[in-house]
Each structure stands twice: as structure tokens, then as C-alpha cells.
Coordinates of C-alpha atoms in Angstrom, one line a residue:
Chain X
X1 CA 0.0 0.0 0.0
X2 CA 1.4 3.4 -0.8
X3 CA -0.3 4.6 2.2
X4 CA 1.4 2.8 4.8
X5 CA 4.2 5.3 5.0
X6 CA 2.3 8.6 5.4
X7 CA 2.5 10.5 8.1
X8 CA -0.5 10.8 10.7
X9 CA -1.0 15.0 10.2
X10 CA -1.7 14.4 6.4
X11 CA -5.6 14.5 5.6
X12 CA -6.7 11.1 5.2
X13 CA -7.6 8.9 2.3
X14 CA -8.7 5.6 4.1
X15 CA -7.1 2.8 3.3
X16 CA -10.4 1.3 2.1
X17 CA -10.5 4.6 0.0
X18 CA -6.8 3.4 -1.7
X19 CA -7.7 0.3 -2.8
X20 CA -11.6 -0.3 -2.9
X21 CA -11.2 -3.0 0.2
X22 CA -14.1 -4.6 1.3
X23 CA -15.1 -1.5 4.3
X24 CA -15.7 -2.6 7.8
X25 CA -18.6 -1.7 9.7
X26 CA -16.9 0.9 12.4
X27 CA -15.8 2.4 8.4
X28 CA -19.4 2.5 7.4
X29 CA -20.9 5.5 9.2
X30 CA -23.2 7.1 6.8
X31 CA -26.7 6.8 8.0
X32 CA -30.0 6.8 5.9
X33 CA -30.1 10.8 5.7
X34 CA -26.6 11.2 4.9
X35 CA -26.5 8.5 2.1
X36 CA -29.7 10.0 0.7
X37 CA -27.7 13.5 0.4
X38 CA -24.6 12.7 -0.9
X39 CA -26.6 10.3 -3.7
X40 CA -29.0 13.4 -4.4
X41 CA -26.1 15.5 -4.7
X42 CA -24.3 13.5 -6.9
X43 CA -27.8 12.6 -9.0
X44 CA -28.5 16.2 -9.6
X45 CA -26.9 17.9 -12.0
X46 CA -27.6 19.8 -15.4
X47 CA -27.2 16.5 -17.0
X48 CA -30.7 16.1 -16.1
X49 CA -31.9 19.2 -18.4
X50 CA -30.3 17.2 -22.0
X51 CA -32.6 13.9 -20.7
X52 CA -35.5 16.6 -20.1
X53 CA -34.6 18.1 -23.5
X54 CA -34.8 14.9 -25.3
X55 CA -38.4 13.7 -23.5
X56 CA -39.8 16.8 -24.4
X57 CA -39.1 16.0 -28.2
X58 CA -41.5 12.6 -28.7
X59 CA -43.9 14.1 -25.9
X60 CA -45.8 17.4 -24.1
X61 CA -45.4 18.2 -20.4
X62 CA -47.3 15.8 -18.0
X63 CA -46.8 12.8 -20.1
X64 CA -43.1 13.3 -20.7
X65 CA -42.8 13.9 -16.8
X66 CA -45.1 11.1 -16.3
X67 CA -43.1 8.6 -18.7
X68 CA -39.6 9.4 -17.5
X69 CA -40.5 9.2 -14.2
X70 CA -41.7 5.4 -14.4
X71 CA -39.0 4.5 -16.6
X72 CA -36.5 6.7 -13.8
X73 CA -37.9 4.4 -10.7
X74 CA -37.7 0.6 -12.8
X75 CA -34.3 1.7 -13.9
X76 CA -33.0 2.4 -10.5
X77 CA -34.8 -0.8 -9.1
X78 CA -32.8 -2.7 -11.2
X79 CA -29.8 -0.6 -10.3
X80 CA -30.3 -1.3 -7.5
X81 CA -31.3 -5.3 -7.3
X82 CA -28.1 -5.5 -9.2
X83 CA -25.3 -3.2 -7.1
X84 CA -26.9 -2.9 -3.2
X85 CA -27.8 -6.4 -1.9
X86 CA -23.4 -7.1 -2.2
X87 CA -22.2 -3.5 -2.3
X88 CA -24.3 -2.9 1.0
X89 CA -24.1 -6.3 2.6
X90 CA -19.7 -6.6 2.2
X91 CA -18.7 -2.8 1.8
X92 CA -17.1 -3.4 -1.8
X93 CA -18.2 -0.8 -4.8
X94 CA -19.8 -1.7 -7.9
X95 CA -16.9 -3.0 -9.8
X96 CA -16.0 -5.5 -7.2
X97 CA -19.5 -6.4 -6.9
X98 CA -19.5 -7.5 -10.3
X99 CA -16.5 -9.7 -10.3
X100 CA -18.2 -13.3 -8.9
X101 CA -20.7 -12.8 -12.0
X102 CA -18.1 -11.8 -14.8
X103 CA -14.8 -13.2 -13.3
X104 CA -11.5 -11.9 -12.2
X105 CA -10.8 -10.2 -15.3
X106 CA -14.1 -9.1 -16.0
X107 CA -13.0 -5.4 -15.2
X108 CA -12.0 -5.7 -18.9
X109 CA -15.9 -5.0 -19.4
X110 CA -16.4 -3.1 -16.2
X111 CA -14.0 -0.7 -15.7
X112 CA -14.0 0.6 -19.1
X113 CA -17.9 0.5 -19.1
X114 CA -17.5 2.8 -15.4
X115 CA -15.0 4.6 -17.0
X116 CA -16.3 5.9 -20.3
X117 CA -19.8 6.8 -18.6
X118 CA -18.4 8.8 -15.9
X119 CA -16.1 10.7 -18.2
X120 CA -19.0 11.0 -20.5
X121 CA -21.3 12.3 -17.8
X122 CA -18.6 14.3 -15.9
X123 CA -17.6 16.5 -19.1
X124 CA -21.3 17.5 -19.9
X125 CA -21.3 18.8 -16.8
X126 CA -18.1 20.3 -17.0
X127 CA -19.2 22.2 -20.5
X128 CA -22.5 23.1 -18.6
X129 CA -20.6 24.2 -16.0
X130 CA -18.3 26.8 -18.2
X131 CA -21.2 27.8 -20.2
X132 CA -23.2 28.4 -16.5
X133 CA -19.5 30.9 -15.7
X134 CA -19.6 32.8 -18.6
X135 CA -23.1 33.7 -19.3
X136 CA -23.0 34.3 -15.4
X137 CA -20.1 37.1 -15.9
X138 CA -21.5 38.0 -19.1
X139 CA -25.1 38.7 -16.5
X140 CA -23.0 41.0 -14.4
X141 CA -21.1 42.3 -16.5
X142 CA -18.0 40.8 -16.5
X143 CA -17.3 39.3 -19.6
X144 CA -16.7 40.5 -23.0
X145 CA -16.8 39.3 -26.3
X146 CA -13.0 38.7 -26.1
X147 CA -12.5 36.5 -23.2
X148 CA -15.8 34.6 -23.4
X149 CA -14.1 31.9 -25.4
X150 CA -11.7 31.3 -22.8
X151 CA -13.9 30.9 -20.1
X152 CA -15.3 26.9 -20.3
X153 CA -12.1 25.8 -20.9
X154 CA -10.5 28.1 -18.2
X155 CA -13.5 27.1 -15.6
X156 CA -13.0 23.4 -16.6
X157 CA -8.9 23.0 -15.3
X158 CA -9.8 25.3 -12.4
X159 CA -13.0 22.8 -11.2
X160 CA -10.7 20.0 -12.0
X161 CA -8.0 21.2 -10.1
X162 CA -11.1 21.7 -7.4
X163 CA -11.9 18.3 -7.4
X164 CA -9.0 16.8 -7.5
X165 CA -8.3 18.4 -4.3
X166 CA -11.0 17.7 -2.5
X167 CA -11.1 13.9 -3.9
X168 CA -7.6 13.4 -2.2
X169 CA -9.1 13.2 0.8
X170 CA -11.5 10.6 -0.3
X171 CA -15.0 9.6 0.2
X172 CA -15.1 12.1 3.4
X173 CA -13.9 15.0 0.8
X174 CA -17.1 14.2 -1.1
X175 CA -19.7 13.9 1.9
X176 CA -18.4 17.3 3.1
X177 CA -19.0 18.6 -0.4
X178 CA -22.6 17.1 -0.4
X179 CA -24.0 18.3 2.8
X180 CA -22.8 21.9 1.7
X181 CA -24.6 21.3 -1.6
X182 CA -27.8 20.2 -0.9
X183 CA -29.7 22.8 0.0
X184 CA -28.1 24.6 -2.9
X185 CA -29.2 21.9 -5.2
X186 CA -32.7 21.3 -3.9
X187 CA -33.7 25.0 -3.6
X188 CA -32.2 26.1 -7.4
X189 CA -34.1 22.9 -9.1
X190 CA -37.3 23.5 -7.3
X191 CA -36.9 27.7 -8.1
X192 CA -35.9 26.5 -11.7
X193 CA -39.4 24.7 -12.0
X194 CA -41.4 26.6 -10.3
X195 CA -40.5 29.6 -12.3
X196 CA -41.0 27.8 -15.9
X197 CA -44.5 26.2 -14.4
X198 CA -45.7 29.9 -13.1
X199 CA -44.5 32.1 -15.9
X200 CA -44.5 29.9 -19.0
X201 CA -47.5 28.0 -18.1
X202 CA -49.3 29.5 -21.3
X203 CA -46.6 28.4 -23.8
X204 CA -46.2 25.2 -21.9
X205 CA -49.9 24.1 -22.8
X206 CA -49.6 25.0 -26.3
X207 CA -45.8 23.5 -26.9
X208 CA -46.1 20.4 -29.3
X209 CA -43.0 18.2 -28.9
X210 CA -41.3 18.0 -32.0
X211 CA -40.2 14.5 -32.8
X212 CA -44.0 13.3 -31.6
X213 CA -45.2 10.5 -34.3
X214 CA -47.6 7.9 -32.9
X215 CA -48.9 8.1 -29.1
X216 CA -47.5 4.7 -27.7
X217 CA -44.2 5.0 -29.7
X218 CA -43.6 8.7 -28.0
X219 CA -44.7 7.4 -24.6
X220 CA -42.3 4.5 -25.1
X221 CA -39.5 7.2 -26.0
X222 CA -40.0 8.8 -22.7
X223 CA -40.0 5.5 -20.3
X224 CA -36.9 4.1 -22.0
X225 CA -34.7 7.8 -21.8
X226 CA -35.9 7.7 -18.1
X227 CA -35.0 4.4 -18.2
X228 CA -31.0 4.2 -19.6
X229 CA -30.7 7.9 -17.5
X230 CA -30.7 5.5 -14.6
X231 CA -29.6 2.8 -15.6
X232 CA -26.0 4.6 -16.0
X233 CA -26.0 5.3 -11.9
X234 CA -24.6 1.9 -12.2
X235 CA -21.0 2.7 -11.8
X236 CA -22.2 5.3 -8.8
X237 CA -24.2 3.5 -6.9
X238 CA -21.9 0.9 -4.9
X239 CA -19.3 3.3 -4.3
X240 CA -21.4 5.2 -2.0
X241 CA -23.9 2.6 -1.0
X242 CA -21.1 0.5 0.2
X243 CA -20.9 3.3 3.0
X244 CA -23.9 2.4 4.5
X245 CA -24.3 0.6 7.1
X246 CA -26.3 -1.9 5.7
X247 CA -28.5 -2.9 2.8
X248 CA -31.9 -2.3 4.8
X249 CA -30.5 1.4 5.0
X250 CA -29.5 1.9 1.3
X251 CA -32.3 0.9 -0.5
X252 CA -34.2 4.1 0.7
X253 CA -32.0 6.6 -0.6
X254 CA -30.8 4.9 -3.6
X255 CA -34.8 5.0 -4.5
X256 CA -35.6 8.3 -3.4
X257 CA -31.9 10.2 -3.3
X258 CA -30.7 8.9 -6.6
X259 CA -33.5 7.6 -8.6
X260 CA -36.6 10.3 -8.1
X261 CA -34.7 13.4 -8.4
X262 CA -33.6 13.1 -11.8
X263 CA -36.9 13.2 -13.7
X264 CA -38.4 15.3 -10.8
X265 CA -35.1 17.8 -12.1
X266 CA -35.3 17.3 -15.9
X267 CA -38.9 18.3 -15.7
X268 CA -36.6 21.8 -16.1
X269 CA -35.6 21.0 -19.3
X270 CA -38.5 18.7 -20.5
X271 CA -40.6 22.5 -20.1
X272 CA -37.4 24.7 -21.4
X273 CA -37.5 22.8 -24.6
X274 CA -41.0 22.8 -25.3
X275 CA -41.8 26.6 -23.9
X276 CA -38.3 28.4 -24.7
X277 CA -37.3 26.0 -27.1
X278 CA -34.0 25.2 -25.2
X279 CA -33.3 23.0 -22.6
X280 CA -29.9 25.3 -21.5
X281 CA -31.2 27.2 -18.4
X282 CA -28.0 28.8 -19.0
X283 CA -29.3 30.3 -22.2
X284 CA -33.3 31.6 -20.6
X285 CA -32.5 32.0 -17.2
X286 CA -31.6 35.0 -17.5
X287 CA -34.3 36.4 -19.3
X288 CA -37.3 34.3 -17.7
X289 CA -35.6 35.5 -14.1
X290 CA -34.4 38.8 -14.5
X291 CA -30.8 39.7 -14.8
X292 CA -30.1 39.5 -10.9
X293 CA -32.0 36.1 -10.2
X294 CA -30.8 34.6 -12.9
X295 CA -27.1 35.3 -12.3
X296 CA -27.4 34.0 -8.5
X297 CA -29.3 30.7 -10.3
X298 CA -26.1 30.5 -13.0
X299 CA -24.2 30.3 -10.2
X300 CA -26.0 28.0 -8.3
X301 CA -26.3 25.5 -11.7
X302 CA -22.6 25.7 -12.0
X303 CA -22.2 24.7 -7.9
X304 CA -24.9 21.5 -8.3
X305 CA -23.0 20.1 -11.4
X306 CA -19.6 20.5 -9.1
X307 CA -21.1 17.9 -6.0
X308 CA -22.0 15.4 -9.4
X309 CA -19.0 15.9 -10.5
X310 CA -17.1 15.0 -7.2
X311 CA -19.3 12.4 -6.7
X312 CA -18.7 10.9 -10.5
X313 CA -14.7 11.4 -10.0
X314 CA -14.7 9.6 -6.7
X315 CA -16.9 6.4 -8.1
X316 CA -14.1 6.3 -11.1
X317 CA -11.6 6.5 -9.3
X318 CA -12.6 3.5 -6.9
X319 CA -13.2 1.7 -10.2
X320 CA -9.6 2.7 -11.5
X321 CA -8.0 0.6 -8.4
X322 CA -9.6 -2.2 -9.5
X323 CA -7.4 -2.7 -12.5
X324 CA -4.2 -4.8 -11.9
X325 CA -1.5 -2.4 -11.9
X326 CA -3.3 0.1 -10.8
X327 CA -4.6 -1.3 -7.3
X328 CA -1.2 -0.3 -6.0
X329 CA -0.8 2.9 -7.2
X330 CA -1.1 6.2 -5.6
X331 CA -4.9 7.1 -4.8
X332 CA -3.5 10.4 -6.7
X333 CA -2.4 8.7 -9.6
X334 CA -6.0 6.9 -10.2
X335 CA -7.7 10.3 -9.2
X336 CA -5.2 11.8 -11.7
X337 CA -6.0 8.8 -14.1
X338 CA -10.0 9.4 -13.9
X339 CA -9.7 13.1 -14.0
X340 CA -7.7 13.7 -16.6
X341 CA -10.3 12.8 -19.7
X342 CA -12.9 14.6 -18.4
X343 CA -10.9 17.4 -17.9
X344 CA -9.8 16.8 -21.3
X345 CA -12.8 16.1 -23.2
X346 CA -14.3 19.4 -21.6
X347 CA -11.8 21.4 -22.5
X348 CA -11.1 20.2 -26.1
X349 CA -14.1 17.9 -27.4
X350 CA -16.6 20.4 -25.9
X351 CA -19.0 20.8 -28.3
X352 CA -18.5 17.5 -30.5
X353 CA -19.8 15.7 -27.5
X354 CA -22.5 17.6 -26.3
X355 CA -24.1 17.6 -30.1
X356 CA -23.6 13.7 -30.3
X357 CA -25.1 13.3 -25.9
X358 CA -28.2 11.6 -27.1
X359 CA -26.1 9.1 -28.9
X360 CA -24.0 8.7 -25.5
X361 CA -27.3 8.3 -23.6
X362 CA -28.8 5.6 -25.4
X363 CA -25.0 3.5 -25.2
X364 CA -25.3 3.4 -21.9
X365 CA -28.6 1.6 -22.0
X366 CA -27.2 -0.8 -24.7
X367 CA -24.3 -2.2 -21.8
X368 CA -25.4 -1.2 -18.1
X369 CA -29.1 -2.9 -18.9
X370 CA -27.6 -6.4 -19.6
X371 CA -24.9 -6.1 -16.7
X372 CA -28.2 -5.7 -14.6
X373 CA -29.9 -8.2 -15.7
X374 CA -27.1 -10.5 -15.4
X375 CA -26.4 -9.0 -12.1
X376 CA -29.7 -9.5 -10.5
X377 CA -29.9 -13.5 -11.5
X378 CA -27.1 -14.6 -10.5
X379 CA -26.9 -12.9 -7.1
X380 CA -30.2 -13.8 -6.4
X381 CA -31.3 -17.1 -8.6
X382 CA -27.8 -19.3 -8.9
X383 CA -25.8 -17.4 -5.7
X384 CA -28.4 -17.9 -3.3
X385 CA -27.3 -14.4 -2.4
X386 CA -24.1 -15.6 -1.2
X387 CA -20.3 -14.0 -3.0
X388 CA -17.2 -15.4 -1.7
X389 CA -15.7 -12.0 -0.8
X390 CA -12.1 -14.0 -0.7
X391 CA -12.8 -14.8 -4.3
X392 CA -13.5 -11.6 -5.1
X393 CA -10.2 -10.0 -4.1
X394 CA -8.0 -13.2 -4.3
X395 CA -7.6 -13.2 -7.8
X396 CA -5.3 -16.7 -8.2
X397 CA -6.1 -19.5 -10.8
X398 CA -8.3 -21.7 -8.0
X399 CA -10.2 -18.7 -6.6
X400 CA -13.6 -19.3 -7.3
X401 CA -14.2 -16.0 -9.8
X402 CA -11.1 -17.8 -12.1
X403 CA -13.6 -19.2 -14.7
X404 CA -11.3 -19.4 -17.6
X405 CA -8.8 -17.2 -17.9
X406 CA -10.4 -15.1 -15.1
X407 CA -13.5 -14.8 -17.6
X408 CA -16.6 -16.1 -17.4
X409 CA -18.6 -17.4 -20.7
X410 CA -22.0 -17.3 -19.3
X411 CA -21.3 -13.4 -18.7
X412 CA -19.6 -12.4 -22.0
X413 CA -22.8 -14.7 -24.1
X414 CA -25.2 -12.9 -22.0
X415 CA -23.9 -9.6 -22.7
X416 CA -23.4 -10.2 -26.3
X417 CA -27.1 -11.7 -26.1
X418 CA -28.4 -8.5 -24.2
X419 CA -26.0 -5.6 -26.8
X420 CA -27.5 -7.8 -29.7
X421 CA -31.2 -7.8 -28.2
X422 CA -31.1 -3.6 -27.5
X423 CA -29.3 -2.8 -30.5
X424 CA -31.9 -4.9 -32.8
X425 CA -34.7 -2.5 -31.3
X426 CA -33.6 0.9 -30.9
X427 CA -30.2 2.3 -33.0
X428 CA -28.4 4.4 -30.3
X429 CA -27.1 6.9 -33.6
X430 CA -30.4 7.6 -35.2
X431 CA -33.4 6.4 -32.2
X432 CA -34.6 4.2 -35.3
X433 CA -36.6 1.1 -33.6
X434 CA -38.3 -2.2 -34.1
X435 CA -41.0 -3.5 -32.9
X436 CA -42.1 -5.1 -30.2
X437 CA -40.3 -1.7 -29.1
X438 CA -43.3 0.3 -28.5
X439 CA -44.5 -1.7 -26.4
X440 CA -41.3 -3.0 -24.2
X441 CA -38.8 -0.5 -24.9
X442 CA -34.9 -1.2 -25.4
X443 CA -33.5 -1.6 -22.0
X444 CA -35.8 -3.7 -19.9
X445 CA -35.7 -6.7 -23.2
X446 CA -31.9 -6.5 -23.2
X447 CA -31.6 -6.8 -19.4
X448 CA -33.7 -9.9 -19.6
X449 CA -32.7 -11.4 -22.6
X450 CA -29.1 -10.8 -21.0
X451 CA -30.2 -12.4 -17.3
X452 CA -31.8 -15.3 -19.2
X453 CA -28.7 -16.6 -21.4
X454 CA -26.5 -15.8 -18.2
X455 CA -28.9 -18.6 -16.3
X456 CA -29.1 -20.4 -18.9
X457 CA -25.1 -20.9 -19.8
X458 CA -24.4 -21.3 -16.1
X459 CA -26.6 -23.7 -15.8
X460 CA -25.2 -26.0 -19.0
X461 CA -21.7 -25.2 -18.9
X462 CA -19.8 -23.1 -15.9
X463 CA -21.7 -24.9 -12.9
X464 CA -21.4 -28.5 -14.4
X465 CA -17.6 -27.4 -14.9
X466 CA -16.9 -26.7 -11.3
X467 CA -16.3 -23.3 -11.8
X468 CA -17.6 -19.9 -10.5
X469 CA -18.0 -20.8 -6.7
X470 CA -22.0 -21.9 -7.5
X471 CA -23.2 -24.9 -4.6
Chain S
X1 CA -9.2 8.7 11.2
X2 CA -9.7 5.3 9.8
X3 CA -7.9 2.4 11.6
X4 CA -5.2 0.6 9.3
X5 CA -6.9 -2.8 8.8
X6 CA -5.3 -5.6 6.4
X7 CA -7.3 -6.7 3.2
X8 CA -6.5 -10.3 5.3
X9 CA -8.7 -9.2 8.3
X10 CA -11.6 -7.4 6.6
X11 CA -11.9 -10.3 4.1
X12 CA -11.9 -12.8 7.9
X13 CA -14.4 -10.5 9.1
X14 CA -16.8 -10.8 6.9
X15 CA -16.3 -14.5 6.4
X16 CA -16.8 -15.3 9.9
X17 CA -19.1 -12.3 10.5
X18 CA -22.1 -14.4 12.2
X19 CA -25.0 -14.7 10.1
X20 CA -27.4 -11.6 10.5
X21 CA -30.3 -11.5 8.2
X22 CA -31.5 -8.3 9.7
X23 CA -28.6 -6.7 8.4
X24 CA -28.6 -8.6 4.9
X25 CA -32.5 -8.2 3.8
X26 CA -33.6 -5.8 1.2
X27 CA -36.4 -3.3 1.9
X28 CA -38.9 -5.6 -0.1
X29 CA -42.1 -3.8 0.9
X30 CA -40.0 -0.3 -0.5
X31 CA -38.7 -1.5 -3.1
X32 CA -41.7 -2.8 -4.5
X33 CA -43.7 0.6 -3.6
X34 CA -40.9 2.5 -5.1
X35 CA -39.8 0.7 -7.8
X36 CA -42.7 -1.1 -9.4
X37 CA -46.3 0.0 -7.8
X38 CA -45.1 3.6 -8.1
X39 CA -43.7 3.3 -12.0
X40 CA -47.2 1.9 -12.7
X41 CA -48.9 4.7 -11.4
X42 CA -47.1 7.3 -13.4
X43 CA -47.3 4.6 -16.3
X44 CA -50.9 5.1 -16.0
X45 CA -51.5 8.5 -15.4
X46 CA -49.1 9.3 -17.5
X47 CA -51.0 7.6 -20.6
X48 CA -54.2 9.4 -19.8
X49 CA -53.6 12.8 -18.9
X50 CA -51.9 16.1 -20.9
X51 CA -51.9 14.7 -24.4

């Protein structure tokens, strides 16, 4: 452990923190409330506006909000069969979690997944972010024509920078960040909506979405974009559920914390886009809120996608340590490591990748849905919900999680099974679809499509085999 | 501060950790509410109201 030689005055990164150990109980001190804060936190963010945005193309106000929020709640539910029951019950995050289902090496299709989604995530929020500075400076005055080019890329190293300090002292650096948040958070969203409702409530009710075709292929849009939005809290969810005490106390505010407040916040952009004809607040809030209001609320945007993007850092990171070679490393260097694209990305990819989002959005459904699915069976079904936490973090050819060559079949065919399944019913590039997708969506098929193979493989090859721990 | 414990003696914890299904059970009765009686709701409501 690089930690072992620090001295005691340094602020802390836990051990646990260093190298995604299993945490033990007296290391598991947030309670329900505190849990429910820092998932919120990290939940809310402007990202929430683009899913809002795209909802409000195939449908109007209610039944967008409506739509998203079912598909929100049965994403997170399967979230959160798939990550609590082991990241709650043995302290480990959502990588480690994974390993008795796709072996030792499965971080080949786990970390990468984690990886990509949070640096995806982390630098919308990072261009929100600049674009929130600059029309904030631009508000008061600030800000010329000149500089304004400068100023995303210039907010985005100095909020890294941020981060990255705050991250080296590890998952208490991101509570503390939270609980200063969430009053932020809570009282800008609720302002945000309120204001839209209350003085656009006459263009609301005319707005036509402008994507809208048929009525159950629109509604069907809406579930599954509420659907993949949470569906991609996969990575986050077992690095900060693992720091509950137990998983009675995390299902409550994975449900509520992480899983409500997104479609509850993207009601912002579901009514920017149809009534303003942008989901941006950064681009109406000034001129729905008045020049004064609307600063403070730029302000506050940029501050609520900061705690997400602490939160989204710290998850990575965890996941980063997983990877052989990197496990011994520095918590710095995998902080560094997980940073570094984001920051990168942001600074230089900025608008490429917030014109191609949607495409982003609907990958994320296309892998974390069958990783669920597969998830959710074996834990429950073939496990018995029992891991073999030794298996999980002894990683020798006998362990139980060797399969072969630290892979196992079952896993990869029921991935391939679940990719194939959601890619046959809705392209990620153009939303094209096929049928039965109006009526089941993308996601839920390709998580159990994905969950049946998985059984189905175990069952006829890896348990007959011996391998994979199964009794 | 967090107390320096091995990967050894975590991993021995929770292996001989005695077995507590109060503090391995899911909230069933929430998660249900939450996550599929709740969904259905909005699902419904949803289809009927605003178009």
C-alpha cells in the first residue's frame, strides 16, 4: 500500500479509499439521511436538463414527466437489485460487486464501461458548468466578447484542479461537499421549476413536442430515456452505497436520493425545450428570471454540477484501483487517471460531444441494462445471495471467480445476447426502432434477454464445470 | 481517522461475520412501492392525462 508510510497530520484517504477494500462496519458510518444527500447531490446535476430536452421532443409536459419518471424508478430498481444487496451487505463498490458474476478479469468490461460513462457524464457537466460561468459574468457584466471563449475551458482545469483536491481526501472529501450542496441543489431545481411552471404555463400548454409520431411510440421514447438515465448510476451506486451501514439502509435513498430526483429535475428542461425552445437554463434563465436572479441561479447551476461531479470522479476512481496495476498505485495517480479525460474532453471535445449526448445516452442503456440483468440472477437465482468476498479480491487461478482465464462465458454470451437484443430494437445513432419496441422498450428486453442466457449458460456449462463458486 | 486494517482481516471479518439476516434483507415492501407499484402509477396517469 502506498499509504502505509504517510504521516498521521496528512488529511486522510482511508485505506479502504486506496484500494476499494471490502469497508468494515466501524468504516461504514453514513446513516439513511446522509447517504440520501450525498446520492442526491451527486444525482443532480444539469445533465438532467439534456434527458428533459430529449423527452420533451417525442412528448408534451405531463406525459413526458409522467413517462420518465416510471421508466427513472424501474431503472434504479434494477440498479439497485443488481449493485446494493453485495455492495451494502460486504462494503465493496460496484466493480468489485461484479466480479463473482463476470470473473477476475471481468473489469475488462467493467471498468471501461464505469470509465467511459463517468467521463461522459462528468464533461457534460463540466461544459455546462463553463457555459453556466460565462453567461454568469456575461449577467453582471464581466465578460466581454474577447474573453468569453476562454472561459469553459478556463472554468473546466480550475473545477478539476477543485476536485482533485477535494477527492484526495477521499469519500469524506465528497460527503463534506454534499452536505454543503444540498440545500443549494434542492432549492435552485425547485426555483428553476417553479419559475418555468408559473410564468410559461401559457406556452407550456400549447408546446407540441417536435419529434412526436404515434402516441404509444412517443410514450415508449420517454419510459426508455428515463430508463438508460438510470440505468447509467450503475458505476455510482456501490461506491457510496457501500458506506452504509447496511443494505436495509441503502435501498431508501438509492430509491428516493438517486432515482426520483432526476426526472423530478429534468422536468426543467423537458418545459425549457418545449416553452423556450432550449433545454440550456443557461441560455433563458436570465431572461425568464431577470438579470439578478438569474445570475445567482447561474451560479448555483454551476455549484450543483460540481457535488455530481465529485461524486462521479470519486466512483471512477474506486473503479480505477480495481485494474491490476493500478490497485497499488497512488490514490493520486488513479484520481489523476480518472480526471484527466474529463478534464480533457471538456476542455477540447466540448462541443462534439454535447451535439452527439443523445447518442451517449442511449449507449449506456445498450451495456449497463444487460450487466443488470445478469447481475440480478445470478446474485439472487444461482448465488443464493451468497459472494465469496475472498474470491472476489484473491484473484489466483483456483479462486472461485477464475472461470477461464479469469473470464466467465456465461457473462460475456449474455452480454453479447443483451448488446444484440437492444441494438436490434432501438439504434443508439439515429433512435430508429423495431417492434415489439413500443411496447417494451430497449432496456428492460436487453436486461432480460441478458439475465436469461446468463442462467441459462451457467446452468449447462460453468456450474457443471466446477467453476464460479456456485453450490 | 480510519484504523489501518489488512485486506486479510476485513476479508476474515466478513467470512466469519455471524450470520445476521436483519442486516442482509432488502427493503422488499419499499422497493416494491418504489420501484414497481409507483412506476405503474405514473405509467398510467401518465398515458391518460396532458396529451
Amino acid at each position: 500500500m502506498g499509504a502505509s508510510g504517510k504521516p498521521a497530520s496528512r488529511p486522510p484517504v482511508g485505506a479502504h479509499d486506496e484500494a476499494a477494500w471490502p469497508l468494515m462496519p466501524t468504516e461504514r458510518l453514513w446513516h439513511r439521511r446522509r447517504l440520501f444527500v450525498v446520492l442526491l447531490v451527486a444525482a443532480c446535476a444539469t445533465w438532467c436538463f439534456v434527458i428533459g430536452e430529449y423527452v420533451g421532443s417525442y412528448l408534451r409536459l405531463w406525459p413526458g414527466f409522467l413517462a420518465m419518471t416510471a421508466g427513472a424508478m424501474i431503472g434504479m430498481l434494477l440498479v439497485t437489485l443488481a449493485v446494493v444487496p453485495s455492495s451494502a451487505r460486504y462494503g465493496i463498490d460496484s466493480i468489485q460487486a461484479a466480479v463473482p458474476q463476470f470473473g477476475h478479469n471481468g473489469w475488462v468490461i467493467t471498468v471501461p464501461l464505469q470509465y467511459l460513462s463517468i467521463t461522459g457524464w462528468n464533461a457534460l457537466l463540466l461544459i455546462f458548468l463553463g457555459r453556466s460561468l460565462g453567461r454568469f459574468l456575461t449577467a453582471v457584466g464581466l465578460e466581454g466578447s474577447a474573453s468569453s471563449r476562454w472561459t469553459a475551458p478556463a472554468a473546466t482545469v480550475v473545477v478539476c484542479g477543485l476536485v482533485f483536491l477535494i477527492l484526495g481526501r477521499g469519500a469524506a472529501g465528497l460527503e463534506r461537499v454534499s452536505m454543503v450542496l444540498f440545500f443549494v441543489v434542492v432549492g435552485v431545481g425547485a426555483w428553476l421549476i417553479l419559475m418555468l411552471l408559473v410564468r410559461q404555463g401559457g406556452a407550456l400548454s400549447d408546446a407540441a413536442p417536435v419529434h412526436a409520431t404515434a402516441k404509444r411510440l412517443d410514450y415508449q421514447h420517454g419510459i426508455e430515456l428515463g430508463m438508460v438515465s438510470l440505468l447509467a448510476w450503475w458505476p455510482y451506486t456501490g461506491s457510496m452505497t457501500r458506506q452504509a451501514a447496511d443494505a436495509r439502509t441503502a435501498v431508501m435513498p438509492a430509491m428516493l436520493g438517486m432515482g426520483l430526483p432526476v426526472p423530478v429535475l429534468s422536468l426543467v428542461g423537458l418545459a425549457g425545450i418545449l416553452a423556450l425552445k432550449t433545454s440550456d437554463p443557461t441560455q433563458w434563465v436570465t431572461r425568464v428570471g431577470g438579470s439578478f436572479f438569474g445570475a445567482l441561479a447561474l451560479l448555483f447551476v454551476a455549484a450543483a454540477n460540481f457535488g455530481a461531479i465529485t461524486a462521479g470522479i470519486y466512483a471512477s476512481t474506486l473503479g480505477l484501483k480495481s485494474v491490476p496495476g493500478m490497485h497499488r498505485a497512488h490514490w493520486n495517480v488513479a484520481l489523476l487517471a480518472a480526471l484527466l479525460p474529463v478534464c480533457l474532453v471538456g476542455v477540447f471535445l466540448s462541443s462534439w460531444f454535447f451535439t452527439h449526448f443523445a447518442t451517449f445516452l442511449a449507449y449506456l442503456g445498450v451495456f449497463f441494462a444487460p450487466v443488470a440483468g445478469i447481475q440480478i440472477v445470478d446474485y439472487f437465482l444461482l448465488r443464493g445471495q451468497r459472494i465469496s468476498l475472498r474470491g472476489v479480491y484473491e484473484a489466483g487461478r483456483h479462486g472461485p471467480y477464475a472461470y477461464w482465464c479469469g473470464l466467465n462465458p456465461a457473462a460475456l454470451t449474455a452480454m453479447a445476447a443483451g448488446v444484440s437484443t437492444y441494438l436490434y430494437l432501438l439504434d443508439p445513432e439515429s433512435y430508429a426502432t423495431h417492434e415489439p419496441f413500443s411496447w417494451l422498450g430497449a432496456s428492460l428486453p436487453a436486461a432480460v434477454v441478458g439475465a436469461l442466457v446468463h442462467v441459462a449458460v451457467t446452468r449447462l456449462v460453468v456450474r457443471p464445470a466446477g467453476r464460479g463458486g456456485y453450490e | 481517522m480510519a484504523e489501518r486494517v489488512s485486506l486479510e482481516d476485513r476479508i476474515r471479518f466478513y467470512e466469519t461475520r455471524e450470520h445476521d439476516p436483519a442486516l442482509e434483507r432488502l427493503d422488499w415492501l419499499f422497493l416494491g412501492l418504489s420501484g414497481l407499484l409507483f412506476p405503474l402509477g405514473c405509467l398510467v396517469l401518465g398515458w391518460w392525462v396532458g396529451w
